[in-house]
Short mmCIF file of C-alpha atoms and ligand atoms in Angstrom, two decimals:
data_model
loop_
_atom_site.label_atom_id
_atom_site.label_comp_id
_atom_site.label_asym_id
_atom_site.label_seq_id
_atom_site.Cartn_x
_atom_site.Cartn_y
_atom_site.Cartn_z
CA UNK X 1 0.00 0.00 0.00
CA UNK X 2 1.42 3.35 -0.78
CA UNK X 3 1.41 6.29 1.23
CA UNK X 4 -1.02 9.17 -0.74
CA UNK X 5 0.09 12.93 0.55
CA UNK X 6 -3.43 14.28 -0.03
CA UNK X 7 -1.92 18.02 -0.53
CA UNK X 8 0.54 16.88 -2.83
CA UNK X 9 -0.92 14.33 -4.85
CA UNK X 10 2.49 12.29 -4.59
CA UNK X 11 2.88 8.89 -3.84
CA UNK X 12 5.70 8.11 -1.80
CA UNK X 13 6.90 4.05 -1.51
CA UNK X 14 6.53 2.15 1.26
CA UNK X 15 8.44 -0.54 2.87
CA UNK X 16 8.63 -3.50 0.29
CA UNK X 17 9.82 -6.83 1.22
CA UNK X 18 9.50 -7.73 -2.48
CA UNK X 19 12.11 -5.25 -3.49
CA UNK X 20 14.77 -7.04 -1.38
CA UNK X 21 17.94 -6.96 -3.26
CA UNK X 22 20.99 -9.49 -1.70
CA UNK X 23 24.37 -8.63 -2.25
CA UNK X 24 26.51 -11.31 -0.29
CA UNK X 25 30.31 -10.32 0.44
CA UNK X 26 33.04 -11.94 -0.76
CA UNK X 27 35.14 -11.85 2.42
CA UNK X 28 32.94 -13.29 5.42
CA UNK X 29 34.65 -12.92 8.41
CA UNK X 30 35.99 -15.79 10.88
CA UNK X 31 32.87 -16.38 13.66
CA UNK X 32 34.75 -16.41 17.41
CA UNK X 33 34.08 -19.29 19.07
CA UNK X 34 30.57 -18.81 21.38
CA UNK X 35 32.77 -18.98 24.53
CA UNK X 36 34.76 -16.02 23.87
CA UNK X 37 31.61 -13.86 23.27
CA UNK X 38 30.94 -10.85 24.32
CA UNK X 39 27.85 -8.82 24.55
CA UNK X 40 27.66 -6.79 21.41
CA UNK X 41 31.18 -6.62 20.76
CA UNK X 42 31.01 -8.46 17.44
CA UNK X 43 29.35 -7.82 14.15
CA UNK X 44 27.99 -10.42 11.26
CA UNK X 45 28.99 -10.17 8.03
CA UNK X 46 25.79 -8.21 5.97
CA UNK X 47 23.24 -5.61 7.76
CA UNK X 48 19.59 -4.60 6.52
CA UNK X 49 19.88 -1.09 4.77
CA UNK X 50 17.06 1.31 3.71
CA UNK X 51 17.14 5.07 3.10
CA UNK X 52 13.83 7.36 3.53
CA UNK X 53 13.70 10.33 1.16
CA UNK X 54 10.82 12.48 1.62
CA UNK X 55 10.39 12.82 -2.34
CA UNK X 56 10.30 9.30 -3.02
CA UNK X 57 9.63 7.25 0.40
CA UNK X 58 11.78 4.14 1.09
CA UNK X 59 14.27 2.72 -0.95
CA UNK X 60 14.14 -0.34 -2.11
CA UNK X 61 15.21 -2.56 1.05
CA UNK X 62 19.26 -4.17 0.93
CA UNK X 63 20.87 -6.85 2.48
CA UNK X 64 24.43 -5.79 2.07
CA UNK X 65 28.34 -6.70 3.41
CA UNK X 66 28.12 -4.72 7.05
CA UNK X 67 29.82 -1.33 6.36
CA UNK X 68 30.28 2.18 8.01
CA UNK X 69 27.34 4.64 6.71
CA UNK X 70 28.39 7.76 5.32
CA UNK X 71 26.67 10.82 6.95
CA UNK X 72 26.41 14.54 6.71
CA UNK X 73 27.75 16.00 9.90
CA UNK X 74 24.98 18.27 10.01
CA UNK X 75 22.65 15.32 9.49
CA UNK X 76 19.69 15.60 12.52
CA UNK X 77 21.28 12.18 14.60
CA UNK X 78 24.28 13.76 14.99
CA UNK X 79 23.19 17.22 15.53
CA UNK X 80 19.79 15.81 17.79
CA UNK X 81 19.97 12.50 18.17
CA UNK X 82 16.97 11.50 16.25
CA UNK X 83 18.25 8.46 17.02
CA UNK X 84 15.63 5.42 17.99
CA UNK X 85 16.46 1.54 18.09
CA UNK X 86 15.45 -2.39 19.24
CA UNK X 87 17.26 -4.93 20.77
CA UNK X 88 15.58 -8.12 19.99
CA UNK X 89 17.89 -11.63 19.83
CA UNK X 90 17.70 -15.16 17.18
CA UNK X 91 17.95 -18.11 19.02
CA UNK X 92 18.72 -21.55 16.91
CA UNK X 93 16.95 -24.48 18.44
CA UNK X 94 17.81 -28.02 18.66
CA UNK X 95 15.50 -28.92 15.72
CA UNK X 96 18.20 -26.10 13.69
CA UNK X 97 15.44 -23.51 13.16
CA UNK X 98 16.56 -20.03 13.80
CA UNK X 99 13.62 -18.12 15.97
CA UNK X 100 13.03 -14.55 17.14
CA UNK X 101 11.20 -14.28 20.70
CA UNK X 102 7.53 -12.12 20.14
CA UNK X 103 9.44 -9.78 17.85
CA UNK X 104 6.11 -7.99 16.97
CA UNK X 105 5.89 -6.71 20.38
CA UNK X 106 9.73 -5.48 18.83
CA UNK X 107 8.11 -3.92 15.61
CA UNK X 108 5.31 -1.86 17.44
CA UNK X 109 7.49 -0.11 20.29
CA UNK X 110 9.64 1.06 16.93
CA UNK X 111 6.82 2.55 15.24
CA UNK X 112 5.42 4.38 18.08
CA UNK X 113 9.62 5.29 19.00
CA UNK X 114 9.93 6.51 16.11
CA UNK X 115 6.20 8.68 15.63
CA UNK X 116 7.44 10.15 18.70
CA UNK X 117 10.64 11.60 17.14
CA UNK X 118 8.89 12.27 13.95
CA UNK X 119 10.73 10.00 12.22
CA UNK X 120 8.90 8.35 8.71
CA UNK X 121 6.16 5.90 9.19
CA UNK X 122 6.92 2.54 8.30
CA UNK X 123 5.53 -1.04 8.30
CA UNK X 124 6.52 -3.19 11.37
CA UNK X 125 5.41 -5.91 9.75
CA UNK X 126 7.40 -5.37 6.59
CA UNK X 127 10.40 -4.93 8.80
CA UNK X 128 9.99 -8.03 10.99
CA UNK X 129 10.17 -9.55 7.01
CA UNK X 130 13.37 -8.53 6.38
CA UNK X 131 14.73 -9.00 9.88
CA UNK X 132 13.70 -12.49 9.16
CA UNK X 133 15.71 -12.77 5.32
CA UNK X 134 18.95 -11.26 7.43
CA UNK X 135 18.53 -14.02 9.89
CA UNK X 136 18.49 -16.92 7.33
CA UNK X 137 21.53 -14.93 5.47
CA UNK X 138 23.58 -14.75 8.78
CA UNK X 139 22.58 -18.28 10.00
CA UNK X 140 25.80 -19.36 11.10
CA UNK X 141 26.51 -16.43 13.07
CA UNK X 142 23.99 -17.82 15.18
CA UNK X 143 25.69 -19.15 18.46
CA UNK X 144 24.46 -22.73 19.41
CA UNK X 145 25.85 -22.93 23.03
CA UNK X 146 22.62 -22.49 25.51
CA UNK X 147 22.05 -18.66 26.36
CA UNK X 148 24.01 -17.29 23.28
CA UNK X 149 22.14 -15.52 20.70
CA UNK X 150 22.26 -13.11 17.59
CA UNK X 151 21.22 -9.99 18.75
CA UNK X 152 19.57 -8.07 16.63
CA UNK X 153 19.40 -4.05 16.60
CA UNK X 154 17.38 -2.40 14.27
CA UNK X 155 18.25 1.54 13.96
CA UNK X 156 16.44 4.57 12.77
CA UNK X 157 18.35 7.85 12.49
CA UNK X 158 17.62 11.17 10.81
CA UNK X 159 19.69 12.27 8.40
CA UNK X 160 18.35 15.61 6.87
CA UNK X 161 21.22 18.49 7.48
CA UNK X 162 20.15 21.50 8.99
CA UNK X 163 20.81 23.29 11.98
CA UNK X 164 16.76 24.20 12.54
CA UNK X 165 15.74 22.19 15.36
CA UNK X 166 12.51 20.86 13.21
CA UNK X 167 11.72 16.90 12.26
CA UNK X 168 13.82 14.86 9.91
CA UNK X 169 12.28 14.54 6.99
CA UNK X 170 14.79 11.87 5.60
CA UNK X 171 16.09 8.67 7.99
CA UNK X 172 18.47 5.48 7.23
CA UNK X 173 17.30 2.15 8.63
CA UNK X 174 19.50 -0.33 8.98
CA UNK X 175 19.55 -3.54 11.42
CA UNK X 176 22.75 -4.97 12.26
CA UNK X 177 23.59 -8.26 14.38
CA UNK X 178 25.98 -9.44 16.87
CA UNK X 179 26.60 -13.08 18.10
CA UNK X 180 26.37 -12.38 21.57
CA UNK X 181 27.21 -14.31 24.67
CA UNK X 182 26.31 -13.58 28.14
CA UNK X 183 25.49 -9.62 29.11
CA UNK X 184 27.04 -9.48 32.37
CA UNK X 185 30.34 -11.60 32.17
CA UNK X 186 30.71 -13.97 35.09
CA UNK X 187 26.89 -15.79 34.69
CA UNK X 188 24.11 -15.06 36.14
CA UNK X 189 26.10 -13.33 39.30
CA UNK X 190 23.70 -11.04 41.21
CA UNK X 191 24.19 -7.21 40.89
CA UNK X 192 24.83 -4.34 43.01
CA UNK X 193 22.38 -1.14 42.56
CA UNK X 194 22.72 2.48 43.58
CA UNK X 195 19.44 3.87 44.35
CA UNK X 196 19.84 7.04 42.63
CA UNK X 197 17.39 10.30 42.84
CA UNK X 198 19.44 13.48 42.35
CA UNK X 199 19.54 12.72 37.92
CA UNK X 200 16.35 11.04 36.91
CA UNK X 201 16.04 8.95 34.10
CA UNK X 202 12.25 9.60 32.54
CA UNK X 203 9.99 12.27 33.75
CA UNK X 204 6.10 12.26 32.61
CA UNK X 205 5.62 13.23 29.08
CA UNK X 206 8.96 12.56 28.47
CA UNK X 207 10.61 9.64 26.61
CA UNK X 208 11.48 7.41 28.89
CA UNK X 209 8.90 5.10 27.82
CA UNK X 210 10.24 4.95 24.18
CA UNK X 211 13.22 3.77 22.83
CA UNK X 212 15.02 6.85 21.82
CA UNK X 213 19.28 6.75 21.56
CA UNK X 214 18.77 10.28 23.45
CA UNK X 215 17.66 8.52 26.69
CA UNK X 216 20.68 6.27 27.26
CA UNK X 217 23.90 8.75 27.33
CA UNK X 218 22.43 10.77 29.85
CA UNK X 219 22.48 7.89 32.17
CA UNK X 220 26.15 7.18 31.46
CA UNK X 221 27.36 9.57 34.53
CA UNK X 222 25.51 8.31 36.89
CA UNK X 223 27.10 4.58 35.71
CA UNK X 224 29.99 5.56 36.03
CA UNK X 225 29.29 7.35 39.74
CA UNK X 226 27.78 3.85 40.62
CA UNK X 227 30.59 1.94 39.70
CA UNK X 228 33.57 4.37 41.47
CA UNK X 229 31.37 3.33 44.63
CA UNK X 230 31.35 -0.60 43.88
CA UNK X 231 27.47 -0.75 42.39
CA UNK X 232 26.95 -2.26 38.90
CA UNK X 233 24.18 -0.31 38.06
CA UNK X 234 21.90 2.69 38.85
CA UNK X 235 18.68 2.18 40.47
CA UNK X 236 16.61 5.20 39.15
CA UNK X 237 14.37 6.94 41.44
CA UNK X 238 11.84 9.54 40.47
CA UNK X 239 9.85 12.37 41.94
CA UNK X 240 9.42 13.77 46.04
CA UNK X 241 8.27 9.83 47.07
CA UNK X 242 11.32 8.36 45.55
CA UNK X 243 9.11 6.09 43.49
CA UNK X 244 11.03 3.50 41.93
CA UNK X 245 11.29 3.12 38.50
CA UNK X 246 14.26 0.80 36.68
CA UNK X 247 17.12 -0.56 36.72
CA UNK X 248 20.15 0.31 34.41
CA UNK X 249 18.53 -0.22 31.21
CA UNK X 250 16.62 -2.68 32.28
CA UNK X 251 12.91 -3.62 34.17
CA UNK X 252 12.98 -3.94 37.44
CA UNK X 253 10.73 -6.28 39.94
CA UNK X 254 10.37 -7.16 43.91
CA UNK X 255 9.21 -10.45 44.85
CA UNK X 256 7.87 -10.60 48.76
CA UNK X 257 6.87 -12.97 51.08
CA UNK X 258 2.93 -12.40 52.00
CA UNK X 259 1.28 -12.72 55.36
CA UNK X 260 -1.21 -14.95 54.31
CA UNK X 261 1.10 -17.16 52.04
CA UNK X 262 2.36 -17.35 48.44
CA UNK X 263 4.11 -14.43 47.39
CA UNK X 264 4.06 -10.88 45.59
CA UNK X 265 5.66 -9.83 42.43
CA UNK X 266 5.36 -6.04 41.77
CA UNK X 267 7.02 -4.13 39.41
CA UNK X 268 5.85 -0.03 38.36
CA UNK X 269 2.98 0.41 35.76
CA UNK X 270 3.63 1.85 32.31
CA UNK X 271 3.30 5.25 33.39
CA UNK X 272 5.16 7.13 30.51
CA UNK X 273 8.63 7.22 32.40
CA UNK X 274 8.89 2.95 32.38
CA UNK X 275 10.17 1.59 29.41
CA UNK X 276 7.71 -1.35 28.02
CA UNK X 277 10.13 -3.81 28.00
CA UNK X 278 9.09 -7.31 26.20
CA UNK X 279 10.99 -9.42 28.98
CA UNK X 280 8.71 -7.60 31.44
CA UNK X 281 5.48 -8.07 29.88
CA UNK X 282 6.52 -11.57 29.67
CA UNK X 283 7.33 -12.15 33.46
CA UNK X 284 3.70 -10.59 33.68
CA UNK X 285 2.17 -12.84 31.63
CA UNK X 286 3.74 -16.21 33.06
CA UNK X 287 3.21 -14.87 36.78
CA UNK X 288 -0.59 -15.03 35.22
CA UNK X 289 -0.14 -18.87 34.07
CA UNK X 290 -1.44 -21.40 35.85
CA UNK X 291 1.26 -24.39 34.19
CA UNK X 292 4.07 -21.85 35.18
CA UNK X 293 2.61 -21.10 38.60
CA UNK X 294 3.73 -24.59 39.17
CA UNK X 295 7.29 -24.24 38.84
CA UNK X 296 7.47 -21.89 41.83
CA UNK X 297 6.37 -23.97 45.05
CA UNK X 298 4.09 -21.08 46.32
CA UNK X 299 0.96 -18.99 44.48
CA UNK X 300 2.44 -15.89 42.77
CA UNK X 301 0.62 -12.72 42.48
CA UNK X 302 1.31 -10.24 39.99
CA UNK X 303 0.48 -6.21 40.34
CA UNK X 304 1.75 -3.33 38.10
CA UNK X 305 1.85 -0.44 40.97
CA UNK X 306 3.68 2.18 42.15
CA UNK X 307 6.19 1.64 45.05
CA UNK X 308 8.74 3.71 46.63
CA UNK X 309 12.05 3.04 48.31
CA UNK X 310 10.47 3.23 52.01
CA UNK X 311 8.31 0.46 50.69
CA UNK X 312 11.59 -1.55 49.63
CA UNK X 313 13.02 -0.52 53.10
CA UNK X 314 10.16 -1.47 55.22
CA UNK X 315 9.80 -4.84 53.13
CA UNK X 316 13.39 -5.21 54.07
CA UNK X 317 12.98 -4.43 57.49
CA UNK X 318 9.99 -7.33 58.27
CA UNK X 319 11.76 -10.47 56.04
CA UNK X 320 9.35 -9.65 53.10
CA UNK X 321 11.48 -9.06 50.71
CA UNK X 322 12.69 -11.72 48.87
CA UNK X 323 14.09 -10.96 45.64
CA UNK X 324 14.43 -7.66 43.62
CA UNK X 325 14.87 -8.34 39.55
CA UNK X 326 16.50 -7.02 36.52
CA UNK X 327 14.78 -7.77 33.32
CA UNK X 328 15.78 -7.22 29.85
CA UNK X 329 16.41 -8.85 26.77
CA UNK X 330 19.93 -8.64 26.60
CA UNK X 331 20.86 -10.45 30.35
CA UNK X 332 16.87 -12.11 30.18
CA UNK X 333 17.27 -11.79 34.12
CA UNK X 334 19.44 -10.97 37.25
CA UNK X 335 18.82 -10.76 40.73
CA UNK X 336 20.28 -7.91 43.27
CA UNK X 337 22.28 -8.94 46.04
CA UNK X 338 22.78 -5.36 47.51
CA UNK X 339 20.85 -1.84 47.54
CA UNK X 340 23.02 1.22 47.81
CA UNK X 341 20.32 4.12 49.37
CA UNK X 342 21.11 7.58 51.47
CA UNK X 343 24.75 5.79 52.07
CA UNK X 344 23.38 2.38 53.73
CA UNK X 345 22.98 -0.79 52.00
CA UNK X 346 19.61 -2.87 52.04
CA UNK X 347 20.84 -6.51 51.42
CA UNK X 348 18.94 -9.09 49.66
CA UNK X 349 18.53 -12.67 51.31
CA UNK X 350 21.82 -14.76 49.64
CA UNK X 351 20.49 -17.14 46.91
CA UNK X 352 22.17 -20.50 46.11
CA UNK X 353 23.25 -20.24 42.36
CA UNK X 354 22.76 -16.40 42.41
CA UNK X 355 18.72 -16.58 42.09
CA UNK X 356 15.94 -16.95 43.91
CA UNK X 357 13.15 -19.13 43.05
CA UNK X 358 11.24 -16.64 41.13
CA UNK X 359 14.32 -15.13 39.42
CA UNK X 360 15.28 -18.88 38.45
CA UNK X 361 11.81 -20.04 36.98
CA UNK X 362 11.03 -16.88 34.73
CA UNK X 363 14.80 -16.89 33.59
CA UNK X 364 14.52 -20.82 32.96
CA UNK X 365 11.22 -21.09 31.27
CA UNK X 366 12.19 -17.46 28.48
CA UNK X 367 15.21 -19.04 28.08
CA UNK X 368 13.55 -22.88 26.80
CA UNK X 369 10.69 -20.75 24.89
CA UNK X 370 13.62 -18.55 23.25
CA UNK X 371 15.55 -21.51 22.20
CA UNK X 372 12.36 -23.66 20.94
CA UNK X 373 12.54 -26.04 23.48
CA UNK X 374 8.75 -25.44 25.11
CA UNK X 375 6.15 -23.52 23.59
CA UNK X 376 4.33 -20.74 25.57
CA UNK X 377 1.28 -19.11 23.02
CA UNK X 378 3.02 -18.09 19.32
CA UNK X 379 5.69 -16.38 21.62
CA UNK X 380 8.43 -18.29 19.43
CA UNK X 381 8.78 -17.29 15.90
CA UNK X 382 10.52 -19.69 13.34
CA UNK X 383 12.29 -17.20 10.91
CA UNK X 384 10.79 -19.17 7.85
C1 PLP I 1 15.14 -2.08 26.27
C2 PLP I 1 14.88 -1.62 27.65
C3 PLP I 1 14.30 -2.43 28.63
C4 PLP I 1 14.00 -3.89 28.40
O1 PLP I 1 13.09 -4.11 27.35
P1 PLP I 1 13.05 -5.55 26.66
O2 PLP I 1 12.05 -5.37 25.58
O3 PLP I 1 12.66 -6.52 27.68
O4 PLP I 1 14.43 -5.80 26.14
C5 PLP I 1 14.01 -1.89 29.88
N1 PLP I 1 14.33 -0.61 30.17
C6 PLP I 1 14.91 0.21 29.27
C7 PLP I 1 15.19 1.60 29.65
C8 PLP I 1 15.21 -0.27 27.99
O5 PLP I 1 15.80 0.53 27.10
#
């Protein structure tokens, strides 16, 4: 379907899968062996590659040898980071099929990232298409070693020049992939947060719940003030009540004990300033399974509220709290071992293995639906 300007009578082209045109290289790189894998450290040999020109619409898609783009320095992502992205992973199953984990969950939170940049419109669903051809052409960059993936980063950045601070009217897609191995190096080791309040992440009617580039390097100071004092990651905090919101990059849940058995899992609602993360939504929807339910030896009960870091220091105080989680797709899951708050630490209950029960059962059960080895709903998509 093409897009019809009404005012200008010109018919731009949209995303077509049909257009695809391969060009394989002729130098494909050595693949490191899965071990030595790092997270994102690595690139495949060919990327997706699509321009937007507001004349014409999109270009006919590419699969091409991965390459540096060329860019005006006065294009709009360097000048304002018009700059929004994905992080989605291929797993390759035992039965050899490469599969993406709900990747149109993936595809919507890019459209609406970038509408809220005023980026160009474009087809998720033409997208997830040719995220699916690059899969099949990188197949063997796929790592087969249990909790090794391709991930997968699809990129949208405007590229008209200009120094006016208006919308980009043109924008280069590309997705690029990178046999990954475990995020945090060292397993699935808890980590330390800082609960921090004075920077804040996301603010309402902000960004935070998008995935705009412009939202990550501001967080990069605070990272690095975490880590001088021994945390591995900021725990953001927002507003006079010292709500709290996530983790790093990443969702964050508490799992408590309750009086009358069986146990809580909360983690803040989608209020604007909470990314909505895929790994979160599917925590939520597990918690809400019965057949998963019985992994955990108590009842689990799920809630999307607000809570605040008296909450987490009161829960503390009584026994309640069990287990506080980090969920994302790149790390799937990690537990905290330590809170760093107003120069205390709150301290987690020690965990044989590094998690809990909860942590343990969501991060076992993604895991065998990412790599094809149960099936939960259509979460697992064969790239086919
Ligand atoms: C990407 C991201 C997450 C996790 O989302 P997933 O879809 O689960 O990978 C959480 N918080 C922030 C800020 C993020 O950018």
């Amino acid at each position: 379907m093409a897009i019809e300007t009404p005012d200008s009578g010109i018919t731009l082209a949209p995303l077509d899968v049909s257009k695809l045109k391969v060009t394989l290289t002729s130098t494909p790189k050595d693949i490191p062996p899965a071990e030595s894998l790092k997270f994102g450290k690595t690139y495949s040999d060919h990327m997706v590659f699509i321009t937007y020109d507001p004349a014409t619409g999109w270009s006919d898609p590419e699969i091409k040898p991965y390459a540096p783009l060329s860019l005006d320095p006065a294009s709009s992502c360097v000048q304002f980071c018009s700059n929004v992205f994905e992080g989605m992973k291929a797993y390759v199953g035992a039965d050899g099929t490469p599969r993406l984990f709900r990747p149109s969950l993936n595809m919507r939170r890019l459209e609406r990232s970038a509408a809220r940049l005023a980026l160009p419109p474009f087809d998720g669903d033409v997208l997830l298409e040719l995220i699916k051809r690059l899969v099949q052409v990188e197949r063997r960059w796929i790592p087969t070693l249990s909790g090794c993936s391709l991930y997968l980063r699809p990129t949208i950045v405007g590229t008209m020049p200009g120094f006016s601070v208006v919308p980009s009217e043109s924008a280069t897609l590309v997705v690029i992939a990178s046999p990954s191995g475990p995020y945090f190096s060292g397993g699935v080791k808890p980590v330390s947060l800082l609960a921090v309040s004075d920077t804040v992440r996301a603010w309402p009617g902000g960004t935070g719940g998008h995935k705009v580039g412009g939202n990550y390097s501001p967080g990069f100071l605070p990272q690095k003030i975490a880590e001088k004092q021994g945390y591995n990651m900021v725990l953001w905090i927002f507003g006079e009540d010292k709500s709290v919101t996530e983790a790093g990059a990443m969702n964050f849940f508490v799992v408590l004990k309750r009086d009358e058995g069986g146990l809580d899992l909360i983690t803040p609602p989608l209020d604007g300033t909470i990314l909505p993360g895929v790994t979160r939504s599917s925590c939520l929807a597990l918690a809400a399974d019965p057949s998963f339910q019985k992994n955990i030896a108590s009842s689990l009960h799920a809630h999307e509220r607000k809570f605040t870091m008296n909450d987490i220091l009161l829960w503390s105080k009584e026994g309640r709290l069990l287990e506080a989680l980090c969920v994302g797709t790149a790390a799937i899951l990690v537990s905290v071992d330590r809170i760093g708050y107003e120069g205390s630490d709150i301290f987690l209950p020690k965990c044989e293995g590094g998690l809990g029960p909860v942590g343990r059962a969501f991060r076992e059960k993604i895991l065998a639906i990412q790599e094809g080895k149960e099936e939960f709903g259509e979460w697992s998509v064969p790239c086919e």
